[in-house]
XYZ file of C-alpha atoms in Angstrom:
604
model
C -51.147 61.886 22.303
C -54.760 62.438 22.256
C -54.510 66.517 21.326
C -51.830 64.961 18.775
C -54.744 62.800 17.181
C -57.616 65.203 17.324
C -55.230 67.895 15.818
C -54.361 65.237 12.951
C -58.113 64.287 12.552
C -59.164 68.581 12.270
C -56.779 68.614 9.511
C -58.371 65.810 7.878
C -61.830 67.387 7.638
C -60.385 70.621 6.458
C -58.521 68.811 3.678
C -62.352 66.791 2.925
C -64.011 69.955 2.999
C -61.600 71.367 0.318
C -61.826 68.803 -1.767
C -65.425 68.575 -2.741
C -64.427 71.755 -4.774
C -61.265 70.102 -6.185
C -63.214 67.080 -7.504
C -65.577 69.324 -9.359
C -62.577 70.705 -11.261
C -60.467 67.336 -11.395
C -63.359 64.410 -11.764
C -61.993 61.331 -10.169
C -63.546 58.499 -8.186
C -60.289 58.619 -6.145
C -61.297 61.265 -4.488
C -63.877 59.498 -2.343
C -60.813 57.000 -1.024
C -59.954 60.678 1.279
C -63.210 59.762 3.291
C -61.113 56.365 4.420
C -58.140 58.606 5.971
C -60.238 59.735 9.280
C -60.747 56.051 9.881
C -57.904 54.600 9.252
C -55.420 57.083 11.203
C -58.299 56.372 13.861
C -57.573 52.581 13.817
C -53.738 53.459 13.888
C -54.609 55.663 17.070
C -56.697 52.883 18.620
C -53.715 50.525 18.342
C -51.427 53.246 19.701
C -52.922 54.825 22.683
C -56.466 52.398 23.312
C -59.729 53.944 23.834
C -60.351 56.672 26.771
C -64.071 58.132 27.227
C -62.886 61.808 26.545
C -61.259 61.083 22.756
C -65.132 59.483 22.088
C -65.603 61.857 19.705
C -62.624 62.431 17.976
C -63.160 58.556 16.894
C -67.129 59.038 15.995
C -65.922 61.758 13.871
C -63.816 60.000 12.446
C -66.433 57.200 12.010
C -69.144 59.515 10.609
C -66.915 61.167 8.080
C -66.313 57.477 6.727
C -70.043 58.210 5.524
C -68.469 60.287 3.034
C -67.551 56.623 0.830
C -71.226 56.840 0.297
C -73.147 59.344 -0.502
C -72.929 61.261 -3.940
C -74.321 64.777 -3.225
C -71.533 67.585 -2.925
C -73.970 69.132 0.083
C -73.694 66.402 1.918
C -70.038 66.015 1.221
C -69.255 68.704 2.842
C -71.779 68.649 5.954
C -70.039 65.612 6.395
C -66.319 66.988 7.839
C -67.971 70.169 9.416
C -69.922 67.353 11.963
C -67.201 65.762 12.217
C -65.059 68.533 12.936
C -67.300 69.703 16.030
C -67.662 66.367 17.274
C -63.839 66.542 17.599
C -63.917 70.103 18.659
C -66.113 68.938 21.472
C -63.946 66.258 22.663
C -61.381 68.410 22.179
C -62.583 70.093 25.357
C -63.556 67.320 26.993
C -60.080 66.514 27.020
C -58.239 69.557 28.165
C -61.218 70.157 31.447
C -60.353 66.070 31.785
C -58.290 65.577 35.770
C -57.254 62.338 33.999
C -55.179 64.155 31.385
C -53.994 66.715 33.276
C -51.720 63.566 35.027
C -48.241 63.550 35.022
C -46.585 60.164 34.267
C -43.980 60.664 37.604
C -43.222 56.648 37.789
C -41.838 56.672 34.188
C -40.210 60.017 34.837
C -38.820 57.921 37.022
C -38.028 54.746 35.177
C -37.173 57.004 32.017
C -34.514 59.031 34.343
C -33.018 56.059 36.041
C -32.264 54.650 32.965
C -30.365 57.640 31.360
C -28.687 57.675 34.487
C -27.636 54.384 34.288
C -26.084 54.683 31.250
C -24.728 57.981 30.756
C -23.701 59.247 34.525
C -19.850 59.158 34.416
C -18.829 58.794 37.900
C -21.306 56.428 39.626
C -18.411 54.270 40.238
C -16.190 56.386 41.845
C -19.470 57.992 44.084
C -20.205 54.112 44.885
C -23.851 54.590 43.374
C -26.002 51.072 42.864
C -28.622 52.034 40.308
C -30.526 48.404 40.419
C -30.294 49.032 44.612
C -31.254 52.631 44.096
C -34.147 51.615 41.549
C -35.594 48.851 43.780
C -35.732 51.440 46.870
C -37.301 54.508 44.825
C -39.664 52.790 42.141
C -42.245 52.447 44.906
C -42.257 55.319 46.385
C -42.552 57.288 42.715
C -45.445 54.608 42.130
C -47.131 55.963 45.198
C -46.429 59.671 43.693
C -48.357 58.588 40.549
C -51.369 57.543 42.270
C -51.863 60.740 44.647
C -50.616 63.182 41.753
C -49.100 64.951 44.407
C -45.923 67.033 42.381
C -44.634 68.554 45.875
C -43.870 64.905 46.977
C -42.552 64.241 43.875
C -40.195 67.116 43.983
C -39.050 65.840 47.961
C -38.969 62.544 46.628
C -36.323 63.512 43.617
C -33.992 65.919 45.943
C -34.320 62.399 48.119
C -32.931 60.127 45.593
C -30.222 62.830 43.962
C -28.994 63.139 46.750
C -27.436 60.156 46.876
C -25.049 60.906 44.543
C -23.199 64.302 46.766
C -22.571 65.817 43.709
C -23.171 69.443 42.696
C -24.043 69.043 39.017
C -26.805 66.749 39.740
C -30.018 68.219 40.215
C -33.786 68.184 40.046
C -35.990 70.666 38.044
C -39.624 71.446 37.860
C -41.022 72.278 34.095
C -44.231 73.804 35.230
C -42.987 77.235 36.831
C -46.078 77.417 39.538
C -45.566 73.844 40.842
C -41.939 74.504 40.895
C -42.835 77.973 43.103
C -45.543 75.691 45.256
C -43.029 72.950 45.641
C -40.060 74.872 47.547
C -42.326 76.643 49.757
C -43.294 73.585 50.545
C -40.766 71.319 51.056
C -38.069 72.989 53.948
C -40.731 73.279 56.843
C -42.161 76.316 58.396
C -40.504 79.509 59.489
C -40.135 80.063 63.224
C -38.451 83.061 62.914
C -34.161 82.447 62.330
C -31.715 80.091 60.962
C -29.551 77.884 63.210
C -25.333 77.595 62.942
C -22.954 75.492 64.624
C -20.248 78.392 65.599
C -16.767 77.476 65.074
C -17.132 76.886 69.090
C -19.243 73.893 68.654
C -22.539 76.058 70.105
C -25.227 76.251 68.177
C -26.827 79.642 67.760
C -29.398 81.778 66.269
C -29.099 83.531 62.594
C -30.835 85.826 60.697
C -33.506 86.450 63.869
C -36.838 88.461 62.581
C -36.428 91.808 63.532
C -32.936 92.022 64.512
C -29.949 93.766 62.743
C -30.022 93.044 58.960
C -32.110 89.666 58.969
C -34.548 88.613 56.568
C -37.889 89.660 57.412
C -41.625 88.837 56.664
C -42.298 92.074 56.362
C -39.139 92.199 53.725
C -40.065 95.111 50.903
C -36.931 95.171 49.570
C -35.774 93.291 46.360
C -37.164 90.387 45.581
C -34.329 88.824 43.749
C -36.383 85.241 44.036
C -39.723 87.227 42.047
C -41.981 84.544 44.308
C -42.840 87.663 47.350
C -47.344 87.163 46.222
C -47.156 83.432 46.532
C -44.772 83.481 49.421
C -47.268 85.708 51.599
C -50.332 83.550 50.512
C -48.481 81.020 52.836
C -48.252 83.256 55.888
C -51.026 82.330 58.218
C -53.245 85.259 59.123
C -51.682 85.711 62.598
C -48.226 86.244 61.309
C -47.605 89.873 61.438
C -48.641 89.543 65.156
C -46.428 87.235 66.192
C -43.291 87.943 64.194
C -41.616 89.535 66.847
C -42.211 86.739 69.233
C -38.755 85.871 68.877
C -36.992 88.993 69.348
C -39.560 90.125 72.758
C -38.364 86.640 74.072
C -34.426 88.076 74.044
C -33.239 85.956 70.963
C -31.491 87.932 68.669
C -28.331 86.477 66.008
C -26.241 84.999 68.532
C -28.205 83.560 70.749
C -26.501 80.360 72.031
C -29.836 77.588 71.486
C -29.597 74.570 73.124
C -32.853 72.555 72.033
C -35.635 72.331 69.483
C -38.654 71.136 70.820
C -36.658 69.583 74.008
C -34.272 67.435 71.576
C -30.389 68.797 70.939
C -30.427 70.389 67.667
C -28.456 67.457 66.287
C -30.721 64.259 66.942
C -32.364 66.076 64.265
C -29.506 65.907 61.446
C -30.829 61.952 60.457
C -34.034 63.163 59.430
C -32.838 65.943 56.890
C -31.918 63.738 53.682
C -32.413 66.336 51.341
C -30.823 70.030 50.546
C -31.701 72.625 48.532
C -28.176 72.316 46.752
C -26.336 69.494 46.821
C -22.803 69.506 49.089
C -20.440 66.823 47.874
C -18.195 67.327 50.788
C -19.367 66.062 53.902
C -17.796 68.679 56.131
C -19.948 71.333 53.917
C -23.267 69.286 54.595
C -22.358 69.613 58.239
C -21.491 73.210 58.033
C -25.095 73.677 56.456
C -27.087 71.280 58.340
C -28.281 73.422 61.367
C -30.071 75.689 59.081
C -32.342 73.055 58.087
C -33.289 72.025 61.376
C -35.037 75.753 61.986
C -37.824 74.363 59.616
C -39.119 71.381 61.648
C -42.234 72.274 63.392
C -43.329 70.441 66.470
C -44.474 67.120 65.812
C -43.921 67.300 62.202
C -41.532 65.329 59.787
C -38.518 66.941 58.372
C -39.887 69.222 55.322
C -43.464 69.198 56.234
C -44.973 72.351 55.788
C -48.187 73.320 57.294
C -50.093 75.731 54.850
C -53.209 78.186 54.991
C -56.683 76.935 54.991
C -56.876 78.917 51.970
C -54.158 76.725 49.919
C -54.396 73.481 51.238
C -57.755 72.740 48.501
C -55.364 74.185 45.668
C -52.486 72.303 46.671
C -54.095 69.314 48.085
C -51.585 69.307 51.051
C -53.163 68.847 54.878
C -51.320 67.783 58.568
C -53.900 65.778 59.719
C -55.448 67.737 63.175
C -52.974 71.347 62.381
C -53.427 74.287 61.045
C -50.718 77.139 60.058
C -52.295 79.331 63.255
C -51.437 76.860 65.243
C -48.141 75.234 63.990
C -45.208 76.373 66.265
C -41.947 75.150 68.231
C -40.546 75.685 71.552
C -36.897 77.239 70.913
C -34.627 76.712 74.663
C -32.607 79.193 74.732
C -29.659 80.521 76.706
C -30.304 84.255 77.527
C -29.069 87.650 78.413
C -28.726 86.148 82.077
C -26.792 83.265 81.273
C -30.360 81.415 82.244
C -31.607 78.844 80.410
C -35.561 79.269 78.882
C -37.739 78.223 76.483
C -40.294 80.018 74.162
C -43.056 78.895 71.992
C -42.712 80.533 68.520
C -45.353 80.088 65.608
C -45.626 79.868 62.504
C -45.131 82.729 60.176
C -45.465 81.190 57.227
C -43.275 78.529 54.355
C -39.457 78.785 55.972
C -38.332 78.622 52.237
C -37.239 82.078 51.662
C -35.576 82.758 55.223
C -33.219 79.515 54.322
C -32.928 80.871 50.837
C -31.896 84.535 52.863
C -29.761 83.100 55.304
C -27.559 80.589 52.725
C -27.340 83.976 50.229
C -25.918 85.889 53.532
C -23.959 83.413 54.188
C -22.343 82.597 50.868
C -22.364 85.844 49.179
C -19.470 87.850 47.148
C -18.730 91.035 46.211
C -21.778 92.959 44.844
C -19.584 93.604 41.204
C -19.635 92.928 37.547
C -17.789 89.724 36.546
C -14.179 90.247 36.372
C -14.382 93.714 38.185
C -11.445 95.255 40.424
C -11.811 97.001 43.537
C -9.145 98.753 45.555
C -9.266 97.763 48.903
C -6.014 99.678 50.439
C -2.806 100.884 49.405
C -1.292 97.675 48.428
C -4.134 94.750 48.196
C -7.004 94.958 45.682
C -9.857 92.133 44.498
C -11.167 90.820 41.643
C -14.533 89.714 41.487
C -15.221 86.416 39.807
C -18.783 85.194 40.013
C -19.355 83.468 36.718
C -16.356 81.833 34.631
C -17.831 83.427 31.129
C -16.516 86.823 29.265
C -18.856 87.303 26.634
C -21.058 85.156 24.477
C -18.832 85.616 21.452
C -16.170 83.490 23.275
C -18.230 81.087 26.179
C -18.388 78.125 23.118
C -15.206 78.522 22.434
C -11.532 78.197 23.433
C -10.086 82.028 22.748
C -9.885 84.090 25.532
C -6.543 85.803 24.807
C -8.752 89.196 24.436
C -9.847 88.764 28.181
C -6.124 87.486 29.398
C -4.966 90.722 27.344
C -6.951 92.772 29.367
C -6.339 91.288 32.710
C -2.775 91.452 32.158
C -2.821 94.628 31.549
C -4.790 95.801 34.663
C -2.770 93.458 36.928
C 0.651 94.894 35.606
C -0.829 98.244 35.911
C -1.772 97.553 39.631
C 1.486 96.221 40.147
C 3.112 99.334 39.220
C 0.557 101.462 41.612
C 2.130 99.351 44.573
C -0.485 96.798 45.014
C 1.322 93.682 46.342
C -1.910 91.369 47.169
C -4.858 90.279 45.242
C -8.174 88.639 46.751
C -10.051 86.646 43.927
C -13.079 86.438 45.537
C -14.716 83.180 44.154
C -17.641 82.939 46.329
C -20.865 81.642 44.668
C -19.165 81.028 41.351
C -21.408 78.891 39.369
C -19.052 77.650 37.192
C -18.390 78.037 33.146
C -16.229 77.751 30.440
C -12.328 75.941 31.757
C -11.072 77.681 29.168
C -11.772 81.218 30.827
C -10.378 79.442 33.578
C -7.258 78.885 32.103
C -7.130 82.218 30.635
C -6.977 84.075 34.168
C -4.522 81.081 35.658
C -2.110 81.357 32.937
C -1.324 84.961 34.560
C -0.450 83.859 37.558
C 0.968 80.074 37.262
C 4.958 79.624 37.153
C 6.691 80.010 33.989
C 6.191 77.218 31.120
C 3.909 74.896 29.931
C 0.684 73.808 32.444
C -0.946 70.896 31.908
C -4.140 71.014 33.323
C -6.912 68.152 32.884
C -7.190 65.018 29.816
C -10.539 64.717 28.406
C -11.902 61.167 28.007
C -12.394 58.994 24.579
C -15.929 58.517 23.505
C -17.139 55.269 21.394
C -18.805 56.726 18.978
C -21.025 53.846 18.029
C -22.817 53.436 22.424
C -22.148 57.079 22.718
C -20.318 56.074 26.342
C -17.181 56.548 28.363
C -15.360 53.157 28.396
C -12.830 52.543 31.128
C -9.732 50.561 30.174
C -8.500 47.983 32.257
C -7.352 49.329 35.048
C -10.772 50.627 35.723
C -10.296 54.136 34.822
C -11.841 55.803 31.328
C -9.388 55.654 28.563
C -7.699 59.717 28.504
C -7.888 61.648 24.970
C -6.302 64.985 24.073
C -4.776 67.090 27.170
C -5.242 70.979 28.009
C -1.786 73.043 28.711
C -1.514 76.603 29.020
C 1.629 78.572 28.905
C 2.410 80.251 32.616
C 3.576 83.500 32.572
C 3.804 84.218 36.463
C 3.760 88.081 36.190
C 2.589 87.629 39.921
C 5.485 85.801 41.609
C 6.656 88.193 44.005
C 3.024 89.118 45.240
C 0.073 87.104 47.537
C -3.138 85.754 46.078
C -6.033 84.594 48.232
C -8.930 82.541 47.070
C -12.136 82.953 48.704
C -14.440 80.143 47.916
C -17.584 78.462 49.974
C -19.922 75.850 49.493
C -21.177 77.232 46.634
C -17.750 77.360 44.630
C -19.035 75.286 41.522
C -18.140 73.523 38.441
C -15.243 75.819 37.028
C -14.824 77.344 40.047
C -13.890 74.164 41.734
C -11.851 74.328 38.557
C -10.027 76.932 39.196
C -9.739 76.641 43.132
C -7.634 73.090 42.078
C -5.560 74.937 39.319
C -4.768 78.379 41.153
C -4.401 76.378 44.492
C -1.359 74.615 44.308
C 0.519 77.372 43.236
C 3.515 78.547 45.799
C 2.114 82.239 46.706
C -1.840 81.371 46.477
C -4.108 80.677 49.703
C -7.525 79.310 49.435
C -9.918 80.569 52.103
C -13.769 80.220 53.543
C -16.302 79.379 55.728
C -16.578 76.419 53.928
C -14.304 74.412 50.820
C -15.483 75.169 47.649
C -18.290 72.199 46.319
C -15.914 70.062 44.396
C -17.804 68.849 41.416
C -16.240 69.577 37.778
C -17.235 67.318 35.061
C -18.811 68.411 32.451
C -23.235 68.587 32.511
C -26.032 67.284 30.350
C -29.480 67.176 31.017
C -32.759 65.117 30.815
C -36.461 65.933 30.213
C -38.910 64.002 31.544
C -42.528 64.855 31.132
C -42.805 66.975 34.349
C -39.489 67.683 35.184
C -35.157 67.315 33.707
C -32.417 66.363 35.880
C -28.822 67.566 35.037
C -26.170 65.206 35.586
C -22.532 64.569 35.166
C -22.360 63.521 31.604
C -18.545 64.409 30.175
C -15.239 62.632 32.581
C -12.349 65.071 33.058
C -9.453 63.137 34.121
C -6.211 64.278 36.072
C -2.657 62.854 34.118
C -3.012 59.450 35.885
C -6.398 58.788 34.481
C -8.112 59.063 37.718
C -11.277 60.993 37.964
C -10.693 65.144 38.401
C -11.816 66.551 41.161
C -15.073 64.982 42.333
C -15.253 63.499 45.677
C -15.539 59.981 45.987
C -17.673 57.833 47.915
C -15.664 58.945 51.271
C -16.579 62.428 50.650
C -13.730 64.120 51.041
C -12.835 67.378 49.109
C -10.236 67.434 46.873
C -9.410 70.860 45.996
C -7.035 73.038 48.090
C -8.440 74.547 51.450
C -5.651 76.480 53.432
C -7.662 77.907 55.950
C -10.922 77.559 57.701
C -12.706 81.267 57.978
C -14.333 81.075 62.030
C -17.766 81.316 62.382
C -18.097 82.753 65.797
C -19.971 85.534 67.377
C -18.135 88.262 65.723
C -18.913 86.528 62.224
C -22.798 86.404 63.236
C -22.593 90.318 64.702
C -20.847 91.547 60.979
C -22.796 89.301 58.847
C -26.433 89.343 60.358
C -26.838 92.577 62.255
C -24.108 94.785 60.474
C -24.526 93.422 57.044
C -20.839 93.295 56.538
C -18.651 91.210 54.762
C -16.424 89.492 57.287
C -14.932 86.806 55.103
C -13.754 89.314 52.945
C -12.819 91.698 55.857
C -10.953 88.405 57.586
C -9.230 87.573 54.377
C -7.282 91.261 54.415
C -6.559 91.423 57.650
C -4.562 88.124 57.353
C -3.234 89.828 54.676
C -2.182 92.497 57.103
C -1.002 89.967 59.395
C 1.631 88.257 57.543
């Protein structure tokens, strides 16, 4: 407000300064009422925004150029807005050096948020979300934030309150792109060196070990698809490099069954981790994804605390009262090559952030292709690569995708004719897009006839809101068919999907899923969460939210989970994660979902 006044207040004294020539050539008393604007738009401020010691002279300015009412001599007419003018000019940068104005307003972020939220998030009902309950928990704790100006605890504190609402189109951004970079390396813990997974066997074992196989490494040169690799090293202590093998000279490598962290069983730690760095709706995916956060909890530290470099603890005004990043470490109890039980005391090599970033990517990963790309996997079974339900931008606002079906159709017949008999759509990491594109690739494969797919909801125009009807569920609008054309009927289709399955993918996983000859497959279920998105600004950050209901023919919400969590799109079978998985995926870097998927092709 204050740069908004003093930018106002500049333009006055330019407009002043012109017109001492202008009332040469047009004589007019009038023109000495212009002398009255600085002081009156400074009044208007005043009552506005009060009086802070920095915007001093932006309101003296204005107050001296009121002088102007009163004198008679052109000189002095316009020596009059030039003062002024650098008397604002100095406050000017008074104000932008100012700590006080370099504050972010996080409790009405807060407030402001809550109250969009309130009104406009569609499904807080059927997620069983109390907003007043919510409000009356958080407010304090974003009042604290305020007071310490501290925007990585206001980032925790955010992923802490979204995630109350296990929903995958809810989420927390950062406006200011180097607090956003400070704030994930510094809110998953410290890296020790791997990744923990609960194998389909119930053990819990080591992933994505430094120096072993393909893992992630600090010493990584590779890509860096994340464009964060300078400020990631600034937060590797300066013994790191030494000790990065620790792990690997102990005799843990991916695989290795671990049986405590810091003497406790790896899950008395899962009621301390109450944020994610994605949300999982389904609460079998949040345990599937759990043990990975664990590996960031350093020894006597709180879930997310990250221990930084003398260097960056000023800059980022973050200590751990009595440790430093040299010193920060775990002891990992391991089961090794014996069969014996031991335990090793790894440190820290730096913010954990990017191995969990590594380790979920390996994880969850698809096909390295274009969108909608084939590859021929054997004889008779190719795949299609879907990562991203969009074609082109001519067609992602709209409803025509006939082109793209055209095409598709086309190859698939054409396959179908070479002898291919089974198609993988590999889903994996879809982030969603347009239904329509979704419709346009189901069409080809659905049974014969009219589809009806989804209803949307009726808007009142006047509260711009969803209203439910009396049976509690929103009022249904105009319904989406397609026309089936199942050019695929005497053929198998498998679905690979994971955690990470999103928005129209979870879209098309429901659609595709329930026909006859289509299996859905994966680690995990896909993330179910399909309504439509909006999002919010606040002054230092914007939430996206579920803003638009999509309703199923009876009314009821489409797709979502509910308050108990469970996923609601089809899930035929459960991919294993055992030791074979970890061996392809972590020291082979192969893809062993995708290699399961056609061998239970071969199976059948």
């Amino acid at each position: 407000m204050d740069k908004i006044f003093a930018g106002i207040e500049l333009g006055l004294m330019v407009i002043l300064f012109i017109s001492v020539s202008l009332s040469k050539k047009y004589a007019s008393a009038k023109w000495r009422l212009l002398y009255a604007a600085p002081i009156l738009t400074a009044i208007l401020f005043i009552y506005m925004d009060g009086i802070k010691r920095e915007a001093a002279g932006i309101i003296a300015g204005a107050v001296f150029a009121g002088l102007g009412l009163f004198v008679i001599k052109n000189k002095w007419k316009r020596i009059i807005p030039v003062t002024s003018g650098l008397m604002i000019m100095v406050s000017l940068v008074a104000i932008n050096i100012s700590p006080d104005y370099m504050r972010k307003n996080y409790a009405e972020d807060f407030d402001n948020i809550v109250g969009i939220l309130k009104e406009h998030y569609v499904i807080a009902e059927e997620k069983g979300l109390d907003f007043d309950q919510l409000y009356t928990e958080y407010a304090p704790l974003f009042k604290e934030v305020d007071k310490s100006q501290d925007y990585v605890e206001n980032y925790k504190l955010w992923l802490r309150f979204l995630s109350n609402f296990h929903d995958g189109h809810v989420s927390y951004y950062v406006k200011d792109d180097k607090h956003a970079e400070k704030a994930v390396c510094e809110s998953f813990g410290n890296d020790y060196g791997l990744s923990l997974i609960k194998l389909s066997t119930g053990e819990y074992a080591a992933i994505n070990v430094e120096g072993c196989g393909h893992s992630y490494s600090i010493t990584e040169d590779g890509y860096d698809e994340l464009a964060m690799r300078d400020i990631l090293k600034a937060y590797e202590p300066s013994n790191a490099e030494a000790n990065r093998l620790t792990l690997k000279n102990a005799g843990i490598h991916n695989g290795t069954i671990i049986t405590k962290w810091n003497g406790k069983p790896i899950d008395e730690y899962f009621d301390e981790i109450d944020y994610y760095m994605d949300q999982f709706p389904v609460k079998e995916n949040e345990e599937f994804y759990r043990p990975i956060y664990v590996a960031g909890i350093g020894r006597d530290l709180s879930y997310g605390e990250t221990v930084i470099p003398e260097a960056m603890k000023e800059s980022c005004k973050k200590t751990v009262e009595g440790v430093s990043a040299e010193t920060v470490s775990v002891d990992i109890t391991f089961i090794n090559d014996k069969g014996e039980e031991e335990t090793v005391k790894a440190p820290n090599l730096g913010s954990y952030f990017r191995r969990l970033f590594e380790t979920e990517k390996k994880l969850n990963k698809g096909i390295l292709a274009d969108n909608l790309s084939w590859q021929r996997l054997s004889d008779d079974t190719a795949v299609l690569r879907i990562y991203s339900m969009s074609y082109d931008y001519k067609t992602y606002n709209g409803a025509d995708y006939t082109e793209m079906t055209g095409i598709l159709r086309e190859e698939l017949l054409g396959l179908k004719q070479d002898g291919v008999k089974n198609i993988i759509i590999d889903l994996r990491s879809n982030t969603g897009g347009s239904p329509y594109f979704v419709e346009g690739v189901a069409q080809l494969f659905a049974p014969e006839g009219e589809q009806l797919t989804y209803y949307n909801a009726v808007i009142n125009e006047k509260t711009a809101t969803y209203e439910r009807g009396a049976d509690g569920k929103y009022i249904k609008g105009v319904p989406s068919t397609f026309q089936g054309e199942d050019i695929w009927h005497d053929g198998q289709v498998i679905l690979l999907v994971n955690a990470a399955t999103v928005s129209a993918g979870d879209d098309m996983t429901y659609i595709m899923g329930a026909y006859p000859n289509v299996k859905v497959m994966g680690i995990t279920r896909s993330n179910s969460s399909c309504q439509a998105v909006t999002q919010f600004s606040g002054e230092a950050g914007l939430v996206s939210f579920s803003a638009v209901p999509t309703l199923f023919p009876d009314g009821s919400i489409a797709i979502d989970t509910f308050a108990d969590r469970i996923g609601r799109t089809p899930f035929d079978e459960r991919i294993p994660l055992d030791q074979e998985a970890v061996t392809a995926i972590f020291d082979k870097d192969e893809d062993y979902i995708m290699n399961y998927a056609i061998n239970s092709l071969d199976a059948q």
